[in-house]
Amino acid sequence: MRDFIDDVKIKAILEKSRNPDKQEIRAIMEKSRKKIRLEPEETAKLIQVEDEELLEEMYALAGEIKQSVYGNRVVFFAPLYIGNKCINNCLYCGFRRDNTSVERKTLTMNELEEEVLTLERQGQKRLILVYGEHPDYDADFMCETIRKVYETKTGPGEIRRVNINAAPLEVEGYKKLHEVGIGTFQIFQETYHHETYAKLHPAGDMKSDYQWRLYGLDRAAEGGIDDLGIGALFGLYDWRFEVMGLLYHTIHLEEKFGVGPHTISFPRIEPAIDTPFNQELKYRVSDKDFKKIITVLRLSVPYTGMILTAREPAPIRNELIPVGVTQLDAGSRIAIGGYKQSEIGQIPEKEQFQLGDMRSLDEVIAKVAELGFIPSFCTAGYRCGRTGEHFMAFAKPGTVHSFCIPNAILTFKEYLLDYASEETLKAGNKLIAENLKRIGEENPKQREIIESRLIMVEEGIRDVFI
């Protein structure tokens, strides 16, 4: 069968786009400024830019576009690994089937509850649950874990949004997840390059079926899930090709379902326990190219959320947030049971890969606030039906920030009152005051609405949103 990723065509477009003209690049950037998704030929030309002056212009525009669509807010979440059993043998993964250095573990419902309580005590409100590919982790099991997460609460702590990162399912499985109330279903193709995909995923494994994985999100959409997350693992193949693959995946979803991905992720491959493949990478992505990847993706798909994970060290994350990032994880632990272990002073071992940013949630929030961005735990859009095509109806013209910013302020205020350190509390209140002043100058009525709801939060009412 043929699919919508044409390796030969992508390479030809990239080759033809070498040495782009400055004037042409600036014309493409103007299209991005209008929040219009780029065509593959246009994205390929941005990829080939090496001129430092043009690159600086691209970085600046990426930040400007993110600001115009989502405002100066950054959404926070945490990954929660449910189980690391896996029937696949992916060469780059620490959880691969033949890796005997990893202890196989699946959280019991009581252990899951402990992990969630630990996360809630930190102030987390949004989780992404992660599962290996194994018969034990079917749709019914995922639904059971989702229900457990939602019903687990402590004091003001609760999880309001559960996303999923798991193996592709049949349509009926996605329907079950939709009914139980998941948010985004996320599948990373890992690499869009067919030959590389075949080399890294041994024949006979479930994951060796490139097209089953590629069309996994099509089935999710058919099952009623309208927020979809795509991604590639950068370092497995040429990053230029992978950026083009992500764009073609976006175009496919837009053309078939009328709405593209809710989020795009771009993790870089990291060392993993007893995983030799990750030590000497032919396609390792430099920090400079990584910044370019994020910038080009933001310019290519101006209205889509973009996730920067704790794989990256803190200095890199601090530098890259301003070029278009909308979501961060923080305080993350990726060992099975790792949050509870960390809370009692133990160091989680034998994780899927090495994290680069081990700061606490409060430390990351303080830094993001220092950079001038409002930390957000907002989940209002999902309760108000602002998902899928409805969400994009606000995002594409750049009006979604009229909801995002007020709700970011309200959820940030919750965090400051319930969980923040004294230092973060002072910095956060100052940031809120500065944003209220700016909002008041532009829209006095909106400021009045936000301030009335802030009073409700200060009086102890939680989950206040617009």
Short mmCIF file of C-alpha atoms in Angstrom, two decimals:
data_model
loop_
_atom_site.label_atom_id
_atom_site.label_comp_id
_atom_site.label_asym_id
_atom_site.label_seq_id
_atom_site.Cartn_x
_atom_site.Cartn_y
_atom_site.Cartn_z
CA MET A 1 0.00 0.00 0.00
CA ARG A 2 1.04 3.58 -0.62
CA ASP A 3 0.69 6.20 2.09
CA PHE A 4 0.88 9.98 2.27
CA ILE A 5 4.62 10.05 3.04
CA ASP A 6 6.56 9.95 -0.24
CA ASP A 7 10.25 9.67 0.65
CA VAL A 8 11.49 10.37 -2.87
CA LYS A 9 9.29 13.43 -3.26
CA ILE A 10 10.33 14.87 0.12
CA LYS A 11 14.02 14.48 -0.69
CA ALA A 12 13.51 16.07 -4.10
CA ILE A 13 11.73 19.07 -2.59
CA LEU A 14 14.49 19.54 -0.01
CA GLU A 15 17.19 19.31 -2.68
CA LYS A 16 15.42 21.78 -4.94
CA SER A 17 15.07 24.24 -2.05
CA ARG A 18 18.79 24.66 -1.38
CA ASN A 19 20.21 28.21 -1.27
CA PRO A 20 16.85 30.01 -0.99
CA ASP A 21 16.58 33.67 -1.95
CA LYS A 22 16.24 36.15 0.94
CA GLN A 23 13.32 37.93 -0.64
CA GLU A 24 11.49 34.67 -1.16
CA ILE A 25 12.07 33.61 2.45
CA ARG A 26 10.68 36.90 3.72
CA ALA A 27 7.61 36.45 1.52
CA ILE A 28 7.05 33.00 3.03
CA MET A 29 7.40 34.50 6.49
CA GLU A 30 4.70 37.03 5.68
CA LYS A 31 2.38 34.14 4.88
CA SER A 32 3.18 32.64 8.29
CA ARG A 33 2.49 36.00 9.92
CA LYS A 34 -1.04 35.77 8.50
CA LYS A 35 -1.39 32.41 10.29
CA ILE A 36 -1.70 30.47 7.05
CA ARG A 37 -0.28 26.94 7.04
CA LEU A 38 2.67 26.64 4.67
CA GLU A 39 2.99 24.25 1.75
CA PRO A 40 5.80 21.65 1.72
CA GLU A 41 7.86 23.62 -0.82
CA GLU A 42 7.71 26.70 1.41
CA THR A 43 8.66 24.81 4.55
CA ALA A 44 11.57 23.17 2.70
CA LYS A 45 12.96 26.59 1.87
CA LEU A 46 12.76 27.70 5.50
CA ILE A 47 14.58 24.50 6.48
CA GLN A 48 17.44 25.37 4.13
CA VAL A 49 18.02 28.88 5.53
CA GLU A 50 21.57 29.29 6.86
CA ASP A 51 21.87 33.08 6.76
CA GLU A 52 22.18 34.28 10.38
CA GLU A 53 20.23 37.47 9.76
CA LEU A 54 17.32 35.55 8.29
CA LEU A 55 17.42 32.99 11.10
CA GLU A 56 17.14 35.76 13.69
CA GLU A 57 14.14 37.14 11.82
CA MET A 58 12.57 33.69 11.79
CA TYR A 59 13.12 33.25 15.55
CA ALA A 60 11.51 36.61 16.24
CA LEU A 61 8.54 35.90 13.99
CA ALA A 62 7.97 32.47 15.57
CA GLY A 63 7.66 34.11 18.97
CA GLU A 64 5.42 36.84 17.57
CA ILE A 65 3.08 34.29 15.98
CA LYS A 66 2.83 32.23 19.14
CA GLN A 67 2.05 35.39 21.09
CA SER A 68 -0.63 36.50 18.62
CA VAL A 69 -2.38 33.10 18.69
CA TYR A 70 -1.99 31.91 22.29
CA GLY A 71 -0.76 34.98 24.14
CA ASN A 72 2.06 34.92 26.66
CA ARG A 73 0.99 31.76 28.42
CA VAL A 74 2.63 28.33 28.67
CA VAL A 75 0.58 25.26 29.66
CA PHE A 76 2.04 22.82 32.21
CA PHE A 77 1.53 19.06 32.43
CA ALA A 78 3.29 15.95 33.75
CA PRO A 79 3.84 12.50 32.19
CA LEU A 80 2.77 9.50 34.25
CA TYR A 81 4.10 6.12 33.14
CA ILE A 82 1.54 3.39 33.89
CA GLY A 83 3.51 0.35 32.72
CA ASN A 84 6.66 -0.57 30.82
CA LYS A 85 5.80 -4.02 29.53
CA CYS A 86 6.40 -4.08 25.78
CA ILE A 87 6.21 -6.65 23.00
CA ASN A 88 8.39 -4.57 20.64
CA ASN A 89 12.15 -4.44 20.29
CA CYS A 90 12.77 -0.89 19.04
CA LEU A 91 16.54 -0.45 18.88
CA TYR A 92 16.56 3.02 20.51
CA CYS A 93 14.20 2.35 23.44
CA GLY A 94 15.22 1.46 26.99
CA PHE A 95 11.91 -0.38 27.45
CA ARG A 96 12.43 -2.66 24.43
CA ARG A 97 11.46 -6.29 24.91
CA ASP A 98 14.98 -7.79 25.08
CA ASN A 99 16.42 -5.25 27.54
CA THR A 100 16.88 -7.38 30.67
CA SER A 101 18.29 -4.42 32.61
CA VAL A 102 14.76 -3.03 32.97
CA GLU A 103 12.42 -4.37 35.63
CA ARG A 104 8.97 -4.84 34.10
CA LYS A 105 6.31 -3.18 36.16
CA THR A 106 2.69 -2.10 35.84
CA LEU A 107 1.14 0.14 38.47
CA THR A 108 -1.65 -1.39 40.50
CA MET A 109 -4.71 0.81 41.01
CA ASN A 110 -3.51 1.58 44.55
CA GLU A 111 -0.05 2.49 43.27
CA LEU A 112 -1.59 4.62 40.54
CA GLU A 113 -3.60 6.45 43.18
CA GLU A 114 -0.41 7.15 45.16
CA GLU A 115 1.31 8.53 42.08
CA VAL A 116 -1.64 10.81 41.31
CA LEU A 117 -1.86 12.04 44.90
CA THR A 118 1.84 12.86 44.81
CA LEU A 119 1.39 14.84 41.59
CA GLU A 120 -1.64 16.66 42.99
CA ARG A 121 0.31 17.68 46.09
CA GLN A 122 2.78 19.37 43.75
CA GLY A 123 -0.01 21.29 42.02
CA GLN A 124 -0.32 19.35 38.77
CA LYS A 125 -3.69 19.51 37.01
CA ARG A 126 -2.95 17.93 33.61
CA LEU A 127 -1.39 14.51 32.96
CA ILE A 128 -0.38 12.45 29.99
CA LEU A 129 -0.57 8.73 30.75
CA VAL A 130 2.06 6.61 28.99
CA TYR A 131 1.80 2.88 28.29
CA GLY A 132 4.05 0.33 26.63
CA GLU A 133 2.67 -1.71 23.72
CA HIS A 134 1.45 -4.87 25.37
CA PRO A 135 -1.80 -6.93 25.44
CA ASP A 136 -2.21 -6.01 29.12
CA TYR A 137 -2.60 -2.37 28.14
CA ASP A 138 -5.73 -2.59 26.04
CA ALA A 139 -8.44 0.07 25.78
CA ASP A 140 -10.37 -1.35 28.75
CA PHE A 141 -7.28 -1.15 30.96
CA MET A 142 -6.59 2.41 29.81
CA CYS A 143 -10.18 3.37 30.63
CA GLU A 144 -9.81 1.89 34.11
CA THR A 145 -6.66 3.93 34.75
CA ILE A 146 -8.26 7.11 33.39
CA ARG A 147 -11.26 6.72 35.71
CA LYS A 148 -8.92 6.15 38.66
CA VAL A 149 -6.96 9.32 37.86
CA TYR A 150 -10.09 11.47 37.61
CA GLU A 151 -11.61 10.15 40.83
CA THR A 152 -8.42 10.61 42.88
CA LYS A 153 -8.44 13.94 44.73
CA THR A 154 -6.80 15.48 47.79
CA GLY A 155 -7.67 18.87 49.27
CA PRO A 156 -7.70 21.36 46.39
CA GLY A 157 -5.80 18.86 44.27
CA GLU A 158 -7.43 17.18 41.29
CA ILE A 159 -6.51 16.12 37.77
CA ARG A 160 -8.75 17.90 35.28
CA ARG A 161 -7.30 16.66 32.01
CA VAL A 162 -5.92 13.24 31.05
CA ASN A 163 -4.13 12.81 27.73
CA ILE A 164 -2.81 9.52 26.42
CA ASN A 165 0.44 8.40 24.75
CA ALA A 166 0.02 4.78 23.74
CA ALA A 167 0.17 2.28 20.91
CA PRO A 168 -2.35 2.62 18.06
CA LEU A 169 -5.76 1.06 18.63
CA GLU A 170 -8.70 -0.12 16.59
CA VAL A 171 -11.56 2.37 16.17
CA GLU A 172 -13.66 0.63 18.83
CA GLY A 173 -10.89 1.07 21.38
CA TYR A 174 -10.69 4.80 20.69
CA LYS A 175 -14.46 5.07 21.14
CA LYS A 176 -14.12 3.66 24.66
CA LEU A 177 -11.42 6.19 25.52
CA HIS A 178 -13.52 9.01 24.12
CA GLU A 179 -16.47 7.99 26.27
CA VAL A 180 -14.41 7.94 29.47
CA GLY A 181 -13.21 11.49 28.84
CA ILE A 182 -9.66 11.58 27.51
CA GLY A 183 -8.20 14.72 26.05
CA THR A 184 -5.54 14.35 23.37
CA PHE A 185 -4.44 10.97 22.01
CA GLN A 186 -0.79 11.16 21.06
CA ILE A 187 1.12 8.86 18.68
CA PHE A 188 4.67 9.61 17.57
CA GLN A 189 5.63 8.07 14.27
CA GLU A 190 9.23 8.12 15.62
CA THR A 191 10.66 8.48 12.09
CA TYR A 192 8.73 9.17 8.90
CA HIS A 193 11.51 7.73 6.74
CA HIS A 194 10.34 4.29 5.60
CA GLU A 195 13.74 2.60 5.31
CA THR A 196 14.94 3.89 8.67
CA TYR A 197 11.66 2.91 10.30
CA ALA A 198 12.09 -0.66 9.03
CA LYS A 199 15.67 -0.85 10.34
CA LEU A 200 14.78 0.37 13.82
CA HIS A 201 11.61 -1.71 14.30
CA PRO A 202 12.35 -5.42 13.78
CA ALA A 203 10.06 -7.30 11.45
CA GLY A 204 7.35 -9.30 13.18
CA ASP A 205 6.79 -6.79 15.97
CA MET A 206 3.51 -4.87 16.16
CA LYS A 207 5.43 -1.63 15.75
CA SER A 208 7.14 -2.83 12.57
CA ASP A 209 3.94 -2.02 10.66
CA TYR A 210 4.68 1.54 9.50
CA GLN A 211 1.22 2.17 8.08
CA TRP A 212 -0.67 0.77 11.07
CA ARG A 213 1.10 3.37 13.17
CA LEU A 214 0.90 6.16 10.58
CA TYR A 215 -2.88 5.86 10.30
CA GLY A 216 -3.41 5.33 14.04
CA LEU A 217 -4.64 8.87 14.51
CA ASP A 218 -7.03 8.52 11.57
CA ARG A 219 -8.72 5.73 13.51
CA ALA A 220 -8.70 7.90 16.64
CA ALA A 221 -10.55 10.62 14.73
CA GLU A 222 -13.01 8.04 13.43
CA GLY A 223 -13.51 6.94 17.05
CA GLY A 224 -14.56 10.44 18.10
CA ILE A 225 -11.30 11.82 19.47
CA ASP A 226 -10.82 15.23 17.90
CA ASP A 227 -7.64 16.38 19.66
CA LEU A 228 -4.72 14.48 18.13
CA GLY A 229 -1.00 14.77 18.88
CA ILE A 230 1.75 13.95 16.36
CA GLY A 231 5.50 13.84 16.83
CA ALA A 232 8.85 12.52 15.64
CA LEU A 233 11.87 11.38 17.63
CA PHE A 234 14.65 13.59 16.32
CA GLY A 235 17.98 11.87 15.91
CA LEU A 236 16.79 8.69 14.23
CA TYR A 237 17.06 10.20 10.75
CA ASP A 238 17.79 13.55 9.07
CA TRP A 239 15.84 16.21 10.96
CA ARG A 240 14.98 18.01 7.72
CA PHE A 241 13.08 14.99 6.46
CA GLU A 242 11.27 14.56 9.79
CA VAL A 243 10.06 18.18 9.79
CA MET A 244 8.65 17.59 6.32
CA GLY A 245 7.03 14.36 7.54
CA LEU A 246 5.31 16.22 10.38
CA LEU A 247 4.02 18.79 7.90
CA TYR A 248 2.70 16.14 5.52
CA HIS A 249 0.99 14.41 8.47
CA THR A 250 -0.62 17.74 9.39
CA ILE A 251 -1.81 18.26 5.82
CA HIS A 252 -3.22 14.73 5.66
CA LEU A 253 -5.28 15.21 8.83
CA GLU A 254 -6.51 18.62 7.70
CA GLU A 255 -7.56 17.34 4.31
CA LYS A 256 -9.26 14.20 5.61
CA PHE A 257 -10.88 15.43 8.83
CA GLY A 258 -10.97 19.21 8.44
CA VAL A 259 -8.67 19.75 11.40
CA GLY A 260 -4.98 19.01 11.89
CA PRO A 261 -3.10 18.00 15.02
CA HIS A 262 -3.83 19.74 18.29
CA THR A 263 -0.15 19.44 19.22
CA ILE A 264 3.19 18.69 17.59
CA SER A 265 6.04 17.22 19.66
CA PHE A 266 9.71 17.15 18.70
CA PRO A 267 11.69 15.20 21.35
CA ARG A 268 15.39 14.55 20.78
CA ILE A 269 16.69 11.05 21.38
CA GLU A 270 18.47 10.64 24.73
CA PRO A 271 20.71 7.96 26.28
CA ALA A 272 18.86 4.98 27.74
CA ILE A 273 19.97 2.14 30.00
CA ASP A 274 21.79 -0.63 28.07
CA THR A 275 20.80 0.84 24.72
CA PRO A 276 23.94 1.04 22.55
CA PHE A 277 22.13 2.53 19.56
CA ASN A 278 21.74 5.86 21.35
CA GLN A 279 25.44 6.32 22.05
CA GLU A 280 26.71 7.03 18.53
CA LEU A 281 23.98 8.68 16.51
CA LYS A 282 24.60 9.49 12.86
CA TYR A 283 21.74 11.98 12.88
CA ARG A 284 22.18 13.63 16.27
CA VAL A 285 20.53 17.08 16.29
CA SER A 286 22.62 20.03 17.47
CA ASP A 287 21.20 22.70 19.75
CA LYS A 288 21.29 25.20 16.90
CA ASP A 289 19.39 22.90 14.55
CA PHE A 290 16.93 22.08 17.34
CA LYS A 291 16.05 25.75 17.69
CA LYS A 292 15.59 25.88 13.93
CA ILE A 293 13.30 22.83 14.01
CA ILE A 294 10.96 24.47 16.52
CA THR A 295 11.02 27.75 14.63
CA VAL A 296 10.25 26.18 11.25
CA LEU A 297 7.41 24.12 12.72
CA ARG A 298 5.88 27.21 14.32
CA LEU A 299 6.10 29.13 11.04
CA SER A 300 4.76 26.16 9.05
CA VAL A 301 1.75 25.41 11.27
CA PRO A 302 1.18 28.74 13.05
CA TYR A 303 -1.97 27.76 14.94
CA THR A 304 -0.93 24.39 16.43
CA GLY A 305 0.26 23.73 19.98
CA MET A 306 3.92 22.77 20.38
CA ILE A 307 5.35 20.67 23.22
CA LEU A 308 8.90 20.98 24.60
CA THR A 309 9.68 18.19 27.06
CA ALA A 310 11.97 17.75 30.04
CA ARG A 311 14.28 15.64 27.89
CA GLU A 312 15.99 18.97 27.29
CA PRO A 313 18.20 20.60 29.96
CA ALA A 314 16.94 23.73 31.68
CA PRO A 315 19.13 26.26 29.80
CA ILE A 316 17.94 24.90 26.44
CA ARG A 317 14.31 25.02 27.52
CA ASN A 318 14.66 28.58 28.79
CA GLU A 319 16.09 29.65 25.43
CA LEU A 320 13.51 27.85 23.30
CA ILE A 321 10.27 28.80 25.06
CA PRO A 322 10.19 32.23 23.35
CA VAL A 323 10.35 30.78 19.80
CA GLY A 324 6.89 29.29 19.79
CA VAL A 325 6.49 26.69 22.57
CA THR A 326 3.01 26.39 24.11
CA GLN A 327 3.35 23.41 26.49
CA LEU A 328 5.97 22.16 28.97
CA ASP A 329 6.18 19.26 31.37
CA ALA A 330 7.83 19.96 34.71
CA GLY A 331 8.76 18.00 37.82
CA SER A 332 8.69 14.94 35.56
CA ARG A 333 9.71 11.40 36.51
CA ILE A 334 9.50 8.63 33.95
CA ALA A 335 10.21 5.53 36.04
CA ILE A 336 7.22 3.37 36.95
CA GLY A 337 6.29 4.67 40.41
CA GLY A 338 8.87 7.43 40.10
CA TYR A 339 6.85 10.25 41.65
CA LYS A 340 6.26 8.45 44.93
CA GLN A 341 9.92 7.39 45.03
CA SER A 342 11.05 10.96 44.56
CA GLU A 343 8.69 12.27 47.23
CA ILE A 344 10.22 9.98 49.86
CA GLY A 345 13.76 10.85 48.82
CA GLN A 346 14.63 7.93 46.57
CA ILE A 347 16.16 8.43 43.13
CA PRO A 348 14.09 6.70 40.43
CA GLU A 349 16.17 4.20 38.46
CA LYS A 350 15.91 2.45 35.11
CA GLU A 351 13.78 5.02 33.33
CA GLN A 352 12.98 4.80 29.63
CA PHE A 353 15.63 7.45 28.89
CA GLN A 354 17.54 10.19 30.69
CA LEU A 355 15.76 13.42 31.49
CA GLY A 356 17.66 16.67 31.04
CA ASP A 357 15.56 18.94 33.27
CA MET A 358 15.11 17.59 36.80
CA ARG A 359 13.86 20.83 38.34
CA SER A 360 10.72 20.76 40.46
CA LEU A 361 7.42 22.10 39.12
CA ASP A 362 7.76 25.17 41.33
CA GLU A 363 11.28 25.91 40.09
CA VAL A 364 10.21 25.71 36.44
CA ILE A 365 7.13 27.85 37.07
CA ALA A 366 9.26 30.50 38.76
CA LYS A 367 11.63 30.61 35.77
CA VAL A 368 8.81 30.73 33.20
CA ALA A 369 7.24 33.62 35.12
CA GLU A 370 10.61 35.37 35.21
CA LEU A 371 10.73 35.07 31.40
CA GLY A 372 7.38 36.90 31.26
CA PHE A 373 5.12 33.94 30.46
CA ILE A 374 2.02 33.05 32.48
CA PRO A 375 2.13 29.42 33.71
CA SER A 376 -1.23 27.84 32.92
CA PHE A 377 -3.05 24.73 34.09
CA CYS A 378 -6.16 25.59 32.10
CA THR A 379 -8.46 22.80 30.97
CA ALA A 380 -11.52 24.98 30.37
CA GLY A 381 -11.54 24.51 26.61
CA TYR A 382 -12.29 20.82 26.93
CA ARG A 383 -15.21 21.39 29.30
CA CYS A 384 -16.57 24.15 27.05
CA GLY A 385 -16.29 22.16 23.84
CA ARG A 386 -13.37 24.15 22.45
CA THR A 387 -11.70 21.10 20.93
CA GLY A 388 -10.91 19.82 17.46
CA GLU A 389 -12.40 21.93 14.68
CA HIS A 390 -14.09 24.27 17.18
CA PHE A 391 -10.74 25.01 18.83
CA MET A 392 -9.07 25.66 15.48
CA ALA A 393 -11.87 28.08 14.59
CA PHE A 394 -10.48 30.25 17.40
CA ALA A 395 -6.80 29.38 16.96
CA LYS A 396 -6.41 30.02 13.23
CA PRO A 397 -7.60 33.65 13.32
CA GLY A 398 -5.64 34.20 16.54
CA THR A 399 -8.58 34.80 18.89
CA VAL A 400 -8.15 31.81 21.20
CA HIS A 401 -5.93 33.89 23.49
CA SER A 402 -9.05 35.81 24.57
CA PHE A 403 -9.91 32.63 26.49
CA CYS A 404 -6.39 31.32 27.10
CA ILE A 405 -4.98 34.34 28.90
CA PRO A 406 -7.83 34.90 31.40
CA ASN A 407 -7.97 31.20 32.22
CA ALA A 408 -4.19 31.00 32.49
CA ILE A 409 -4.27 33.83 35.05
CA LEU A 410 -7.02 32.12 37.05
CA THR A 411 -5.30 28.71 37.15
CA PHE A 412 -1.95 30.34 37.90
CA LYS A 413 -3.56 32.14 40.84
CA GLU A 414 -4.86 28.79 42.10
CA TYR A 415 -1.34 27.38 41.97
CA LEU A 416 0.14 30.41 43.74
CA LEU A 417 -2.36 30.21 46.60
CA ASP A 418 -2.29 26.43 47.05
CA TYR A 419 1.24 25.25 46.23
CA ALA A 420 3.79 27.95 45.44
CA SER A 421 6.89 28.77 47.44
CA GLU A 422 7.05 32.29 48.91
CA GLU A 423 9.46 33.40 46.20
CA THR A 424 7.25 32.07 43.41
CA LEU A 425 4.15 33.56 45.05
CA LYS A 426 5.65 37.06 45.05
CA ALA A 427 6.91 36.79 41.47
CA GLY A 428 3.61 35.31 40.30
CA ASN A 429 1.43 37.98 41.87
CA LYS A 430 3.61 40.65 40.28
CA LEU A 431 3.26 38.99 36.86
CA ILE A 432 -0.52 38.76 37.23
CA ALA A 433 -0.71 42.44 38.18
CA GLU A 434 1.37 43.42 35.14
CA ASN A 435 -0.86 41.41 32.82
CA LEU A 436 -4.06 42.80 34.34
CA LYS A 437 -2.75 46.31 33.77
CA ARG A 438 -2.03 45.57 30.12
CA ILE A 439 -5.39 43.85 29.63
CA GLY A 440 -7.14 46.82 31.25
CA GLU A 441 -5.53 49.21 28.80
CA GLU A 442 -6.70 47.10 25.84
CA ASN A 443 -10.01 45.74 27.14
CA PRO A 444 -11.28 47.21 30.47
CA LYS A 445 -14.35 44.95 30.46
CA GLN A 446 -12.25 41.81 30.22
CA ARG A 447 -10.10 42.97 33.12
CA GLU A 448 -13.22 43.44 35.24
CA ILE A 449 -14.34 39.90 34.44
CA ILE A 450 -10.95 38.42 35.32
CA GLU A 451 -10.69 40.40 38.55
CA SER A 452 -14.18 39.31 39.65
CA ARG A 453 -13.18 35.69 39.15
CA LEU A 454 -9.84 36.20 40.89
CA ILE A 455 -11.81 37.26 43.96
CA MET A 456 -13.67 33.97 43.78
CA VAL A 457 -10.35 32.08 43.65
CA GLU A 458 -9.02 34.06 46.60
CA GLU A 459 -12.17 33.14 48.54
CA GLY A 460 -11.38 29.45 48.03
CA ILE A 461 -13.47 28.59 44.99
CA ARG A 462 -11.54 26.40 42.58
CA ASP A 463 -11.81 25.52 38.88
CA VAL A 464 -13.08 28.97 37.96
CA PHE A 465 -12.87 29.60 34.23
CA ILE A 466 -14.25 31.54 31.29
#
